[in-house]
Coordinates of N, CA and C in Angstrom, one line a residue:
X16 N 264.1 -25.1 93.4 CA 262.7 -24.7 93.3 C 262.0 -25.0 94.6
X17 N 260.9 -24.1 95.0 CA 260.5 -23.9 96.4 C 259.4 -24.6 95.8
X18 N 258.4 -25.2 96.3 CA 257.2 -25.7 96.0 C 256.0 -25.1 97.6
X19 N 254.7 -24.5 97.1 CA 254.0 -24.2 98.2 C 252.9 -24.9 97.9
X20 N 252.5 -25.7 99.1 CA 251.7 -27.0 99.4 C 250.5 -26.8 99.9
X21 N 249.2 -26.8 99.9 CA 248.0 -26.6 100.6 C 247.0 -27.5 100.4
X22 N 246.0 -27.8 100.9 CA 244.9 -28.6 100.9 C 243.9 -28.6 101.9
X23 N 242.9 -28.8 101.8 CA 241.6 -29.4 103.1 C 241.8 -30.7 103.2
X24 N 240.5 -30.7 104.3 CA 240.3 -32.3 104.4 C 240.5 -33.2 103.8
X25 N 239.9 -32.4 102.5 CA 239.9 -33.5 101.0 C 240.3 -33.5 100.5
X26 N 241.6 -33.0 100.2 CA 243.2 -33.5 99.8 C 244.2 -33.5 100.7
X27 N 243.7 -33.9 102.2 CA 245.3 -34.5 102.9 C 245.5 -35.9 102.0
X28 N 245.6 -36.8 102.1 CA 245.5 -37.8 101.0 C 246.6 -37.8 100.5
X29 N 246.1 -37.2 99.3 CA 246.9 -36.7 97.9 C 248.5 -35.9 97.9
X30 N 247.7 -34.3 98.8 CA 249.0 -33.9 99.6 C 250.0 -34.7 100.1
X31 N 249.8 -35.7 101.1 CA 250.7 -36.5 101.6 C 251.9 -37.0 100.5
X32 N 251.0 -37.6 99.6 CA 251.7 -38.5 98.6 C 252.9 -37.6 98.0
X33 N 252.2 -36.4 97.7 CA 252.8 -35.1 96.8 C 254.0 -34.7 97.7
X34 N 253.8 -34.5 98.8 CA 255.4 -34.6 99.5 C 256.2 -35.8 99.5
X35 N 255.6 -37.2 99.6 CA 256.5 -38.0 99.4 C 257.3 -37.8 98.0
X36 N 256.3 -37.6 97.1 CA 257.0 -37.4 95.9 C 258.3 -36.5 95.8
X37 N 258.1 -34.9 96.1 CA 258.6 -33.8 96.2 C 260.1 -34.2 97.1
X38 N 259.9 -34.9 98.4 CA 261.2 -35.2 99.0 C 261.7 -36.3 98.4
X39 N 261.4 -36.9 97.5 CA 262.4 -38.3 97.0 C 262.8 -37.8 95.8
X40 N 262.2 -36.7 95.4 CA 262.9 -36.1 94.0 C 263.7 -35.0 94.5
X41 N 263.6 -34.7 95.6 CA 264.6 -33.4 96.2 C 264.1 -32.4 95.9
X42 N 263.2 -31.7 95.8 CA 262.5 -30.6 95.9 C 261.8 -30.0 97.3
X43 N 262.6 -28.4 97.3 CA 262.1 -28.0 99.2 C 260.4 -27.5 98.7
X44 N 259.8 -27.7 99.9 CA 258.3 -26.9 100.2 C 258.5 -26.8 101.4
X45 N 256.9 -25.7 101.2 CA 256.2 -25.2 102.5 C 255.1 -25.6 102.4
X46 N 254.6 -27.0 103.7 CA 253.5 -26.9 103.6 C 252.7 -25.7 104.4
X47 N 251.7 -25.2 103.8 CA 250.4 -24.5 104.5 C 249.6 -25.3 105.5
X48 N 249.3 -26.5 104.9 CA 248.3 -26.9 105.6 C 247.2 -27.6 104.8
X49 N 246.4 -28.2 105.3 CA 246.0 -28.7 106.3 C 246.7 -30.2 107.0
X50 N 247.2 -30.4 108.3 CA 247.5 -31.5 108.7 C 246.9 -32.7 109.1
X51 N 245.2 -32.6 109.2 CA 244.4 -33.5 109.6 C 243.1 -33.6 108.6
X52 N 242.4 -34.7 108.7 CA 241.3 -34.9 108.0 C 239.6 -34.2 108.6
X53 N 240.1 -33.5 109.9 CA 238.8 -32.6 110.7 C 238.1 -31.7 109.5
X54 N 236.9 -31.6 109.6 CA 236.7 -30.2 108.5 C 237.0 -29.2 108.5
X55 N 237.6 -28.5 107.1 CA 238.2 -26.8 107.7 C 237.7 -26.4 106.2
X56 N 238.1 -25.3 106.3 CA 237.6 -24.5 105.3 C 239.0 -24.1 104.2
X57 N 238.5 -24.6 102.7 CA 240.1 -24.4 101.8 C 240.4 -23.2 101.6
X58 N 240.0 -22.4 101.5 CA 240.3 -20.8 101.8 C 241.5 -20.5 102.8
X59 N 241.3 -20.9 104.1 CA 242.1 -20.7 105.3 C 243.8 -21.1 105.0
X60 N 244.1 -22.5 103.8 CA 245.1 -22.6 103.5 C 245.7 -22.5 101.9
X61 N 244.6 -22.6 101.2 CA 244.9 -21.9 99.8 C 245.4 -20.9 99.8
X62 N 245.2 -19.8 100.4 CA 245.0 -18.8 100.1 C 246.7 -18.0 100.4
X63 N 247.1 -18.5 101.8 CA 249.0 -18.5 102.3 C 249.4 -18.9 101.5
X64 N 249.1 -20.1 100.6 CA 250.0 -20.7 99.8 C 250.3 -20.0 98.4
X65 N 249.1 -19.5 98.2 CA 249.0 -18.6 96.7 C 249.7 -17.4 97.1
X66 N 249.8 -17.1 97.9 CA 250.3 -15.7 98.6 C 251.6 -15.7 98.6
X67 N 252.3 -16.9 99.0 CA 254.1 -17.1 99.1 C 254.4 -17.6 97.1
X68 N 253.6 -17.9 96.0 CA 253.9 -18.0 95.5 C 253.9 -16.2 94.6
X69 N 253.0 -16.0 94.9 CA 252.4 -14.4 94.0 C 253.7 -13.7 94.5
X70 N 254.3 -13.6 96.1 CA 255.2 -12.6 96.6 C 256.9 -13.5 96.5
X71 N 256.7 -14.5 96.0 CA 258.2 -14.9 95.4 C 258.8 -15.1 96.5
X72 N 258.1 -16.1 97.5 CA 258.6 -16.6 98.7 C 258.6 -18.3 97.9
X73 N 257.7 -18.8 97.2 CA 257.8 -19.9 96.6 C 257.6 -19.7 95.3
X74 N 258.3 -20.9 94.3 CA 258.1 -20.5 93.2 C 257.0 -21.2 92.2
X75 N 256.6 -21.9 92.9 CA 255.1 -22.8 92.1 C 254.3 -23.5 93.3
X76 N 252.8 -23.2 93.1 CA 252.2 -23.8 94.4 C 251.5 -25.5 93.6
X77 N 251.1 -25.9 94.3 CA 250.3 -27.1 94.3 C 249.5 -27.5 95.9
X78 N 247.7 -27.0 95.0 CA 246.8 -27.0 96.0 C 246.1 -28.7 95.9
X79 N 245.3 -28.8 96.7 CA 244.6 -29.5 96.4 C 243.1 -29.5 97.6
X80 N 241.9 -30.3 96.7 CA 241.0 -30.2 97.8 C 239.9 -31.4 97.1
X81 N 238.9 -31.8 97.1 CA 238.2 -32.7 96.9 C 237.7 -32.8 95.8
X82 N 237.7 -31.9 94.9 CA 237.8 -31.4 93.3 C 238.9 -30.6 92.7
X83 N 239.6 -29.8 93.3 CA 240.6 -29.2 92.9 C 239.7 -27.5 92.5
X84 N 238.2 -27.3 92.6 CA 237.4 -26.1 92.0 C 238.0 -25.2 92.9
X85 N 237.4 -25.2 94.5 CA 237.8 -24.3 95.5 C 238.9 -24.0 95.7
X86 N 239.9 -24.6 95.6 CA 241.0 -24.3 95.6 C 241.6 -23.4 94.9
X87 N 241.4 -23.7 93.7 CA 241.6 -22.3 91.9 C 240.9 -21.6 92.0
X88 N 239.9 -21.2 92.4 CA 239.4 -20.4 92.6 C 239.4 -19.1 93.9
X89 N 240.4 -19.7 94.8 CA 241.1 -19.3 96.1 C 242.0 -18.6 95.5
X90 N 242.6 -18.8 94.7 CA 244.3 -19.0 94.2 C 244.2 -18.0 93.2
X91 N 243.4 -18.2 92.6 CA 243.0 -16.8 91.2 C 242.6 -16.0 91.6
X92 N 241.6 -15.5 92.7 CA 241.9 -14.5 93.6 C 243.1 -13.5 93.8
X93 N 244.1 -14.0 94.3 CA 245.8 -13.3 94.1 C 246.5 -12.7 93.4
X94 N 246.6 -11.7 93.1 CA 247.8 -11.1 91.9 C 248.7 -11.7 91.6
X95 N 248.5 -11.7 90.6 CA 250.1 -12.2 89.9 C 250.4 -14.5 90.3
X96 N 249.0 -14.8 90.9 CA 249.0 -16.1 90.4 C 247.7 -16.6 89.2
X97 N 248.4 -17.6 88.4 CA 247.7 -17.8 87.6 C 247.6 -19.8 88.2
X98 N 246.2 -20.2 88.8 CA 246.0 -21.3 88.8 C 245.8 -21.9 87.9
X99 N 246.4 -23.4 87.6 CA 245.2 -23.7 86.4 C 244.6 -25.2 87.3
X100 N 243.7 -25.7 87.0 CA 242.5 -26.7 87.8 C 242.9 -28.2 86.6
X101 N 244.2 -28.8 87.0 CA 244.3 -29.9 86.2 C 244.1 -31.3 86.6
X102 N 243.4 -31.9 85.5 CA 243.3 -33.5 85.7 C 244.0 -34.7 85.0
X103 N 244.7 -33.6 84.0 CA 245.5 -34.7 83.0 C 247.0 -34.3 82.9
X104 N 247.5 -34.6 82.5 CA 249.0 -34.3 81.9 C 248.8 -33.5 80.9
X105 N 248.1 -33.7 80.2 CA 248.0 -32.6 78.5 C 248.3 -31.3 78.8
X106 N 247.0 -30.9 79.7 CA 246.9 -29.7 80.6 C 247.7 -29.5 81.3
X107 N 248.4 -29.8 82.2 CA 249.4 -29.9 83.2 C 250.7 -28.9 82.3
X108 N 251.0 -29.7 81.4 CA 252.2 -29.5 80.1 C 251.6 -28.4 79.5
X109 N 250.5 -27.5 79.0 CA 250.6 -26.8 78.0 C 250.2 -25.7 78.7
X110 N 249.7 -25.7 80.2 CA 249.2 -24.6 80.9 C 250.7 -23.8 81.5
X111 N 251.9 -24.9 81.6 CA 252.6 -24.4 81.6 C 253.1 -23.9 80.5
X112 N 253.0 -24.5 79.3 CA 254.4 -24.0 78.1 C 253.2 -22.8 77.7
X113 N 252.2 -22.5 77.9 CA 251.5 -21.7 77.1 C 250.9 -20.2 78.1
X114 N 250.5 -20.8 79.2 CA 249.7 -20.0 80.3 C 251.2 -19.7 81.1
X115 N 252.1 -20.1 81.5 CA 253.3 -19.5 82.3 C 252.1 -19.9 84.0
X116 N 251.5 -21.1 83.8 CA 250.9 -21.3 85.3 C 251.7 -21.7 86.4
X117 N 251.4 -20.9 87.4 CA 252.1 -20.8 88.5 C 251.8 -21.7 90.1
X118 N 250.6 -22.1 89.7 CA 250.5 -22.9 90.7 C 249.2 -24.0 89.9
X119 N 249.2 -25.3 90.4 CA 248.5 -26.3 90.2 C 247.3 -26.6 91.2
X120 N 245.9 -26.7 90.8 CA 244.7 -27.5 91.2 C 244.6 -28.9 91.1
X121 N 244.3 -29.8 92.3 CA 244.0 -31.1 92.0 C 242.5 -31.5 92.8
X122 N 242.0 -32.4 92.0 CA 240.9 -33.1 93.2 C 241.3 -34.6 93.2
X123 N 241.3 -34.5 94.5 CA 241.8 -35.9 95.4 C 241.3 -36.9 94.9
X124 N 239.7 -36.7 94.6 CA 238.6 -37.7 94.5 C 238.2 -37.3 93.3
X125 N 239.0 -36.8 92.1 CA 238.9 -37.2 90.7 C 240.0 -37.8 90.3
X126 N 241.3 -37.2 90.6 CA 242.7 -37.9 89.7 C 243.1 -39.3 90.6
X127 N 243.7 -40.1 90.2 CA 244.3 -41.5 90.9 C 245.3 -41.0 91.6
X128 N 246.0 -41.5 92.5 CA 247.2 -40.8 93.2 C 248.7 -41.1 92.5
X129 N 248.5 -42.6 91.5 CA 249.5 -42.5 90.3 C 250.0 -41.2 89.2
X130 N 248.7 -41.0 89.0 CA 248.3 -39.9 87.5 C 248.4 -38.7 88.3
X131 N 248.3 -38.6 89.5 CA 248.3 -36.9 90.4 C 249.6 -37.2 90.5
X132 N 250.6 -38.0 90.4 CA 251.8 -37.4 90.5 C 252.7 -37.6 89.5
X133 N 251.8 -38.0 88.0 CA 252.8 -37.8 86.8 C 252.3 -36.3 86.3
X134 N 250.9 -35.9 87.1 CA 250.6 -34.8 86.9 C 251.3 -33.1 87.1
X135 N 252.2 -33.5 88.6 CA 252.9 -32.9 89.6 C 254.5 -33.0 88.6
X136 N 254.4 -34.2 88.0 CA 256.4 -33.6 88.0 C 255.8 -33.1 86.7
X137 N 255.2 -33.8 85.6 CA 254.8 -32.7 84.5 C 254.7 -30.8 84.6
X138 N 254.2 -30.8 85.3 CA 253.8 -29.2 85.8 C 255.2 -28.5 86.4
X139 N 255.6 -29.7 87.2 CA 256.9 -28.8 87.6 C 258.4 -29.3 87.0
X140 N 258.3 -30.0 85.5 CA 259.2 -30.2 85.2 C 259.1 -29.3 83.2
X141 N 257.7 -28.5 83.3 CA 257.9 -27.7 82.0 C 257.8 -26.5 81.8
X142 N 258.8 -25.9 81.1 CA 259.3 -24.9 80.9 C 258.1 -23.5 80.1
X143 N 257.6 -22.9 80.8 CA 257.1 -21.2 79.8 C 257.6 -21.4 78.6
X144 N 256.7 -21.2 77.5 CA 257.6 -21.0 75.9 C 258.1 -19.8 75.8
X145 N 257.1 -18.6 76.3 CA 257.4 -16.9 75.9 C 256.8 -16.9 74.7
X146 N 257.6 -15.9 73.8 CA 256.9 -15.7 72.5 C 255.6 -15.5 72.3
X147 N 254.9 -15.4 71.6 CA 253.7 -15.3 71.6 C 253.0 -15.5 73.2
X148 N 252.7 -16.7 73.8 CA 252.7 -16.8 74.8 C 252.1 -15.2 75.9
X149 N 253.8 -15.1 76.3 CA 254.1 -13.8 76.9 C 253.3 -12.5 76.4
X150 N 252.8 -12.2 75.1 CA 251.7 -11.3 75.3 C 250.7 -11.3 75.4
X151 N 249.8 -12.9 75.6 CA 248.8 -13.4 76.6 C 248.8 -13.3 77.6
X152 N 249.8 -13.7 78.3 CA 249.9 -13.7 79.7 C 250.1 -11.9 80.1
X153 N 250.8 -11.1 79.7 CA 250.7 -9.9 79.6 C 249.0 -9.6 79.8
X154 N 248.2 -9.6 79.0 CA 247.2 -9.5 78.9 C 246.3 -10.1 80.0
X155 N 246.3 -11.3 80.8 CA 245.8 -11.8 81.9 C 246.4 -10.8 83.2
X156 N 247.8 -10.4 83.2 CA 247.9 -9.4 84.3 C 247.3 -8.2 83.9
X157 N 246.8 -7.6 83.0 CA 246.5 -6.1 82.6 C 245.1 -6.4 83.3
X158 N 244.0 -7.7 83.1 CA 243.3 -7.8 83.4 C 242.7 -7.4 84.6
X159 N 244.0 -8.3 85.7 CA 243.9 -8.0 87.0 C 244.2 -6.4 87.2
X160 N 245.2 -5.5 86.7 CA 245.3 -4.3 87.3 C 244.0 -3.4 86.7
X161 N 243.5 -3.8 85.9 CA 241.7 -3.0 85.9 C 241.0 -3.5 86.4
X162 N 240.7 -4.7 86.9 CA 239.7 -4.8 88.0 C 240.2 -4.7 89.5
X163 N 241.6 -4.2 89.6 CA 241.9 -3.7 91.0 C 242.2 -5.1 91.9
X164 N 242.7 -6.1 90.9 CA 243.1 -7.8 91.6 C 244.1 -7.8 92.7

């Protein structure tokens, strides 16, 4: 599993951590970016990342930014990604078994950097249910092809 990595200013931090995590568990990424704590704008790297996941260059992103808002909101923009903006495990677990979410929201400066990474293997260690499910998520892409997403 490919993992695609992004953040601002306001989650180099977290990011960091999130790769340490990712390479001690053996999982490859791409980071996008950002490499320094200068101000930049989360758009400029959200946006590659949601892009390599929607075009099946990666297979789940994990953004992050000083809330985790701008980021999912960057990210949901994109066809065919569905962000979800999580703070807990609960969410983390059912956005995947229920929503088929494809890439993860964090804020640096809401989740602990403990709980942001039982957050991270949660999300990337549970499986889409289908069933039922699957004709929701059907329904979230129909969405996007009438408003021309």
């Amino acid at each position: 599993m490919k993992i695609a990595l992004a953040c601002d200013h306001g989650g180099l931090s977290l990011k960091n951590k999130i790769i340490n995590y990712l390479t001690e568990k053996g999982y490859e990424y791409e980071d996008f970016g950002t490499d320094n704590t200068d101000s930049c704008d989360y758009p400029d790297f959200a946006l590659p990342a949601a892009e390599a996941v929607a075009c099946g260059k990666c297979d789940s992103g994990i953004l992050i930014c000083s809330t985790g808002i701008g980021v999912s909101m960057v990210a949901n923009k994109v066809p065919g990604v569905r962000c979800a903006h999580c703070h807990d495990i609960y969410c983390a677990e059912f956005t995947r078994r229920h929503n088929n979410a494809n890439v993860l929201a964090m804020g640096e400066k809401i989740v602990g950097e403990g709980y942001a990474l039982k957050i991270v293997e949660t999300f990337l260690s549970t499986e889409f249910e289908g069933g039922r499910h699957q004709r929701r998520v059907d329904k979230i892409s129909a969405i996007e092809k009438k408003y021309g997403k």
